[in-house]
PDB file of C-alpha atoms in Angstrom:
ATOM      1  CA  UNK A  14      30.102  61.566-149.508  1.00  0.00           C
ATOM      2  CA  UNK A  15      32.823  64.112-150.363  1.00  0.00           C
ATOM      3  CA  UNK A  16      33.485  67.283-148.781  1.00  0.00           C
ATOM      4  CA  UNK A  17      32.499  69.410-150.641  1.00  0.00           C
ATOM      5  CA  UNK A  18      28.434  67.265-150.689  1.00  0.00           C
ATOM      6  CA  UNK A  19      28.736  67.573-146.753  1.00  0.00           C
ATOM      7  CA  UNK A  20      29.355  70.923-146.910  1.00  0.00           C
ATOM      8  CA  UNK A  21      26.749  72.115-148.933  1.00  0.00           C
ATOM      9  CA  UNK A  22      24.642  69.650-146.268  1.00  0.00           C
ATOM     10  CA  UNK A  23      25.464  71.616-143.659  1.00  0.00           C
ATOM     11  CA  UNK A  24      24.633  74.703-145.438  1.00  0.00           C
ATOM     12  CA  UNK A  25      28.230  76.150-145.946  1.00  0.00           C
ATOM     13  CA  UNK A  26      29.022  78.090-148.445  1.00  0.00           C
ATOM     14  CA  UNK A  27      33.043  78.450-149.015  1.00  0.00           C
ATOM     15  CA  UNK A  28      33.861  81.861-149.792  1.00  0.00           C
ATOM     16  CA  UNK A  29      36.061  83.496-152.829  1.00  0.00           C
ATOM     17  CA  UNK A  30      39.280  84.308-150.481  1.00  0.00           C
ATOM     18  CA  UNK A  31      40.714  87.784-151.269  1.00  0.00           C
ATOM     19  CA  UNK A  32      44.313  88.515-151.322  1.00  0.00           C
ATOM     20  CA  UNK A  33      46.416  88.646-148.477  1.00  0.00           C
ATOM     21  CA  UNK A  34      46.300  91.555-146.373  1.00  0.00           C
ATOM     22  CA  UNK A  35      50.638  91.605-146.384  1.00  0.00           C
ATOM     23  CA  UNK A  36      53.723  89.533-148.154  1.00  0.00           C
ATOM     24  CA  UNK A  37      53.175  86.281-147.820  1.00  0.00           C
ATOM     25  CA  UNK A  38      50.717  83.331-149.107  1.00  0.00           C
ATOM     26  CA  UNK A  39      47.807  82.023-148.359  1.00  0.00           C
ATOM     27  CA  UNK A  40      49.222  78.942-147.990  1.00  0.00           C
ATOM     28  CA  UNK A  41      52.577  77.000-148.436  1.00  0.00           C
ATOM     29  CA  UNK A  42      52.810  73.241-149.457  1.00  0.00           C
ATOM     30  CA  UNK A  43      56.013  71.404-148.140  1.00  0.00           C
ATOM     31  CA  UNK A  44      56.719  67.808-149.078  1.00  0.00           C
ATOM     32  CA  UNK A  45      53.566  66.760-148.394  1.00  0.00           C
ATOM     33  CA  UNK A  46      52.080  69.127-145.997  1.00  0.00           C
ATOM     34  CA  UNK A  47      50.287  72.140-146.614  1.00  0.00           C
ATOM     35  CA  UNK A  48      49.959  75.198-144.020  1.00  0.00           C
ATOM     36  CA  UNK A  49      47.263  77.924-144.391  1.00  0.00           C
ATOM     37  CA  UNK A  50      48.147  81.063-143.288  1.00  0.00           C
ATOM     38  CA  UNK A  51      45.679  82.143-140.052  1.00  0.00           C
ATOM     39  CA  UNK A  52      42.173  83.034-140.835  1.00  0.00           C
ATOM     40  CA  UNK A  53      40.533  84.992-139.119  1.00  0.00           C
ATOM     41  CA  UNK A  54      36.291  85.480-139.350  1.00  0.00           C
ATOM     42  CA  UNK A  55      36.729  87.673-142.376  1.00  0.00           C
ATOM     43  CA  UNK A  56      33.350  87.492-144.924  1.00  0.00           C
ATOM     44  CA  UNK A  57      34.134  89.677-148.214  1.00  0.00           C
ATOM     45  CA  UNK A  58      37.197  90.932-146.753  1.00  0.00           C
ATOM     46  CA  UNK A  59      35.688  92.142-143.937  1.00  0.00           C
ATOM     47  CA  UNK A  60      35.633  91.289-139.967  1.00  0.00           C
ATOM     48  CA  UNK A  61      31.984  89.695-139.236  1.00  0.00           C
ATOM     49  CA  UNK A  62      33.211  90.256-135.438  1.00  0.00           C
ATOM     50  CA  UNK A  63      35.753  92.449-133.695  1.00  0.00           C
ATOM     51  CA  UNK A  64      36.597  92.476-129.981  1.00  0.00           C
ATOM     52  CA  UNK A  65      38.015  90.633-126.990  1.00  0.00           C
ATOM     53  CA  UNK A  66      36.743  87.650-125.283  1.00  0.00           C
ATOM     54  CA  UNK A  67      35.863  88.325-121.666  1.00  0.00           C
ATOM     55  CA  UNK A  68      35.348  91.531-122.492  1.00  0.00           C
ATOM     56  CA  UNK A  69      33.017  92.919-125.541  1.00  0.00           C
ATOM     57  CA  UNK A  70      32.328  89.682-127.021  1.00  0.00           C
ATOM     58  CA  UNK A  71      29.796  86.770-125.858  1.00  0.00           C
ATOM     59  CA  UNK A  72      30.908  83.020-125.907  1.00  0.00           C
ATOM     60  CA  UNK A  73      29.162  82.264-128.150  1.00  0.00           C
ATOM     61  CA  UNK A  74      30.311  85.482-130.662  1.00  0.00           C
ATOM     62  CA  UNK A  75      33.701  83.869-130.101  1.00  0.00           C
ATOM     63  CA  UNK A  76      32.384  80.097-131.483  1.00  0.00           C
ATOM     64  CA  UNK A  77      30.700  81.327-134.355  1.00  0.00           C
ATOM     65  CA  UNK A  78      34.289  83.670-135.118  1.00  0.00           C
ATOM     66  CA  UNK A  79      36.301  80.497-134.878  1.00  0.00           C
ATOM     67  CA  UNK A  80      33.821  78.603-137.070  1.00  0.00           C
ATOM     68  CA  UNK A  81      34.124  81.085-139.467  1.00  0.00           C
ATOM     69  CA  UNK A  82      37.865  81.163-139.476  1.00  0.00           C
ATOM     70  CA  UNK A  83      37.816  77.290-140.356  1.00  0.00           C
ATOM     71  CA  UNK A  84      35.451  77.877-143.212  1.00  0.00           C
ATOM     72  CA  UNK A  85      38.207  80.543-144.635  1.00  0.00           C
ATOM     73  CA  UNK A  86      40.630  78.055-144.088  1.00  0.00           C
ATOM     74  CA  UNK A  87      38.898  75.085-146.194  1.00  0.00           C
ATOM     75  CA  UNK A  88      38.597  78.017-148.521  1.00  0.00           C
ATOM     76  CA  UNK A  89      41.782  78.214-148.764  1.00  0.00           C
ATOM     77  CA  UNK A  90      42.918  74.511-148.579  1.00  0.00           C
ATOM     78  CA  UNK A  91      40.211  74.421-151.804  1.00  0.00           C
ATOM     79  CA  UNK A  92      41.875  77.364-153.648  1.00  0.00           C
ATOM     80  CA  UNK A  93      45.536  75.600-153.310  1.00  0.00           C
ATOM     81  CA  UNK A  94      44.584  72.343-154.424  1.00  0.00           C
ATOM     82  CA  UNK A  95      41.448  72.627-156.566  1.00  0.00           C
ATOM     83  CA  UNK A  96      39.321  70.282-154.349  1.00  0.00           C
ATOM     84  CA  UNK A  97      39.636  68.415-151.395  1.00  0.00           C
ATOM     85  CA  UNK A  98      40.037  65.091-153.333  1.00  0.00           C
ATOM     86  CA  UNK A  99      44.150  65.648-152.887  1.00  0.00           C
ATOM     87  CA  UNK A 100      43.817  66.015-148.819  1.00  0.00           C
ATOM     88  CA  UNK A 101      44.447  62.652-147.060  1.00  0.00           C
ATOM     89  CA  UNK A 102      43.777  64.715-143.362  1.00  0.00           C
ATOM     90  CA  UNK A 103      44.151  67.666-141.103  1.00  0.00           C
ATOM     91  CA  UNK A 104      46.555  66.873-138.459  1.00  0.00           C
ATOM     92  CA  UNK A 105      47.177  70.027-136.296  1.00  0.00           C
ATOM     93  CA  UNK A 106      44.853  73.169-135.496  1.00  0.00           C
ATOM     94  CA  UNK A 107      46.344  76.522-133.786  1.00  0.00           C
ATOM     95  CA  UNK A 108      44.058  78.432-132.515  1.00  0.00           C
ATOM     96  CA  UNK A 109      44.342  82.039-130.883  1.00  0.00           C
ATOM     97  CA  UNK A 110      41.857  83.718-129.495  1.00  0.00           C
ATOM     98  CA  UNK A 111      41.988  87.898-128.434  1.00  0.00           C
ATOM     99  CA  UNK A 112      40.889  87.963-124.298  1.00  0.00           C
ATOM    100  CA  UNK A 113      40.900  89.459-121.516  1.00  0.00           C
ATOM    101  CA  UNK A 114      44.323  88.164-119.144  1.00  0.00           C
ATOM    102  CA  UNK A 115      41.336  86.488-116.406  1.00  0.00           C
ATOM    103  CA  UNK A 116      39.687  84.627-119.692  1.00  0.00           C
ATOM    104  CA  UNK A 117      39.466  80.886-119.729  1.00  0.00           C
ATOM    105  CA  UNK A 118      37.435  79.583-122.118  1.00  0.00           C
ATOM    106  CA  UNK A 119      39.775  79.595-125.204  1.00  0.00           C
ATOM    107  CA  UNK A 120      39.312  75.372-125.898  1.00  0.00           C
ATOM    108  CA  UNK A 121      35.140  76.273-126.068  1.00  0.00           C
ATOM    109  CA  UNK A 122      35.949  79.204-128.464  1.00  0.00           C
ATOM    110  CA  UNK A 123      37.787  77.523-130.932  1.00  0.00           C
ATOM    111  CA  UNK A 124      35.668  74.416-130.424  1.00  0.00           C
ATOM    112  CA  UNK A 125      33.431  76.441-133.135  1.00  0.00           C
ATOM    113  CA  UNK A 126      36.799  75.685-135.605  1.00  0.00           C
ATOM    114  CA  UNK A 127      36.790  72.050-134.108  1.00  0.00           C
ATOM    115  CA  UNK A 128      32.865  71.237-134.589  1.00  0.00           C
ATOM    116  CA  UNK A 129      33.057  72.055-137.892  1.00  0.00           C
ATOM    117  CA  UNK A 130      35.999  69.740-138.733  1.00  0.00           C
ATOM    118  CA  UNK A 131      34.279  67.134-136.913  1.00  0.00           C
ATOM    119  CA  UNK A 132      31.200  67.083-138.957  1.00  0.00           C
ATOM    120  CA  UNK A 133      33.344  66.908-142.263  1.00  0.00           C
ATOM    121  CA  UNK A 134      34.748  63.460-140.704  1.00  0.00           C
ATOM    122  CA  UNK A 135      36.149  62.973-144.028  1.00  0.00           C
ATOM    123  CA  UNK A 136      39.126  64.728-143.109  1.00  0.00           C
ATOM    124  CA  UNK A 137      39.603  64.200-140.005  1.00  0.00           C
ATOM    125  CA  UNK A 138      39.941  65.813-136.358  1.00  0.00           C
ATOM    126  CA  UNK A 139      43.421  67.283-135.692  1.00  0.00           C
ATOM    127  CA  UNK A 140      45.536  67.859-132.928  1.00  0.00           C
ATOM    128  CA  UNK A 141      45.262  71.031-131.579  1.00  0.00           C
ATOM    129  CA  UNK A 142      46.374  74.293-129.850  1.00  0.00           C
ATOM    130  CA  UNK A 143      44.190  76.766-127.746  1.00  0.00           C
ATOM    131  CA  UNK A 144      46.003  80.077-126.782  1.00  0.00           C
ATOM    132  CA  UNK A 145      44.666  82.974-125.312  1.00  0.00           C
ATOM    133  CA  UNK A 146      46.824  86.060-126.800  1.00  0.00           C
ATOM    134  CA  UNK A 147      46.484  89.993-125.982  1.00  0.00           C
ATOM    135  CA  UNK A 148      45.332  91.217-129.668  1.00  0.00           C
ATOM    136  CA  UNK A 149      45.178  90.750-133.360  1.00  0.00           C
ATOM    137  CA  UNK A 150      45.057  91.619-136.209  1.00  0.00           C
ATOM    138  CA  UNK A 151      41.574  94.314-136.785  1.00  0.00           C
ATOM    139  CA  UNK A 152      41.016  93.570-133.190  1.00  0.00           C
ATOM    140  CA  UNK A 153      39.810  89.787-134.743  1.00  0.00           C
ATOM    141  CA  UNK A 154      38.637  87.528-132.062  1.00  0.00           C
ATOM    142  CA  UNK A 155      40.299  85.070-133.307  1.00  0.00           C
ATOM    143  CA  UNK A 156      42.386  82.804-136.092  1.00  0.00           C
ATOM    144  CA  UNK A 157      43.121  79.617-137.075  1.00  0.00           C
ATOM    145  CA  UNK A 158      45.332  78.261-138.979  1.00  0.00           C
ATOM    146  CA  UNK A 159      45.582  74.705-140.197  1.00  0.00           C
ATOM    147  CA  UNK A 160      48.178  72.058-140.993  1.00  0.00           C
ATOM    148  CA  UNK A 161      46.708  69.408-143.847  1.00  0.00           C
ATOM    149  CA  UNK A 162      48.719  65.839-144.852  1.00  0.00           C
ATOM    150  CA  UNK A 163      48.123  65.576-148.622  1.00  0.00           C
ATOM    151  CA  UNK A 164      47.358  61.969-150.343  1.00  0.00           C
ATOM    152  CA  UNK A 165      50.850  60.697-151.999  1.00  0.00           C
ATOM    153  CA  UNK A 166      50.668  61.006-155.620  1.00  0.00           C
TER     154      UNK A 166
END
């Protein structure tokens, strides 16, 4: 099954990415990595969910805003390479999620990024980072950003 039939099992749609909201790319290949840029829970250019964890936004608000960040990011992955045929894996996943200082639950936030790399087993599950950071960008809740080893040509 490829990727792109497993997504379209789970019912995901990828969306058209806009541009990016300053200078830089969407994503950078080097050698033979590429590296989105973070993603954060943006649907038609827009924030589906603004706030802070601990504080305005549920748990499960947070999941579904990491989920969606990892959707943006296959997006993008898709956009840069025309399919997912020329990924060989996603090794590493930052996360960063907006809280509250007392907040602990960033690993169950971002597992909504992590689930949904799971279930596309094709590509792997990466390494990963959970931080907990003060703001960003449009108040998001969150972003991910993802590090992909390509297949050798």
């Amino acid at each position: 099954m490829t990727v792109e039939e497993k997504l379209k099992e789970l019912g995901v749609e990828l969306p058209v990415m806009v541009k990016p909201m300053g200078v830089y790319s969407s994503a950078a290949v080097c050698g033979n990595l590429l590296f989105t840029a973070g993603q954060t829970p943006r649907i038609d250019g827009k924030l589906k969910y603004t706030g802070k964890l601990g504080d305005t936004l549920s748990d499960e608000d947070g999941y579904a805003a990491a989920r969606q960040s990892a959707i943006n990011c296959l997006a993008i992955i898709k956009s840069q390479l025309g399919s997912f045929e020329k990924v060989d894996k996603i090794v590493k996943m930052n996360g960063y999620v907006n809280c509250t200082d007392d907040y602990t639950k960033q690993t169950q936030v971002l597992n909504g990024a992590s689930d949904l790399l799971a279930e596309l087993e094709i590509l792997g599950i990466p390494a990963r980072s959970a931080l907990g950071v003060n703001a960003l960008p449009g108040g998001s809740p969150c972003e991910v950003e993802l590090v992909v080893a390509l297949k050798p040509n």
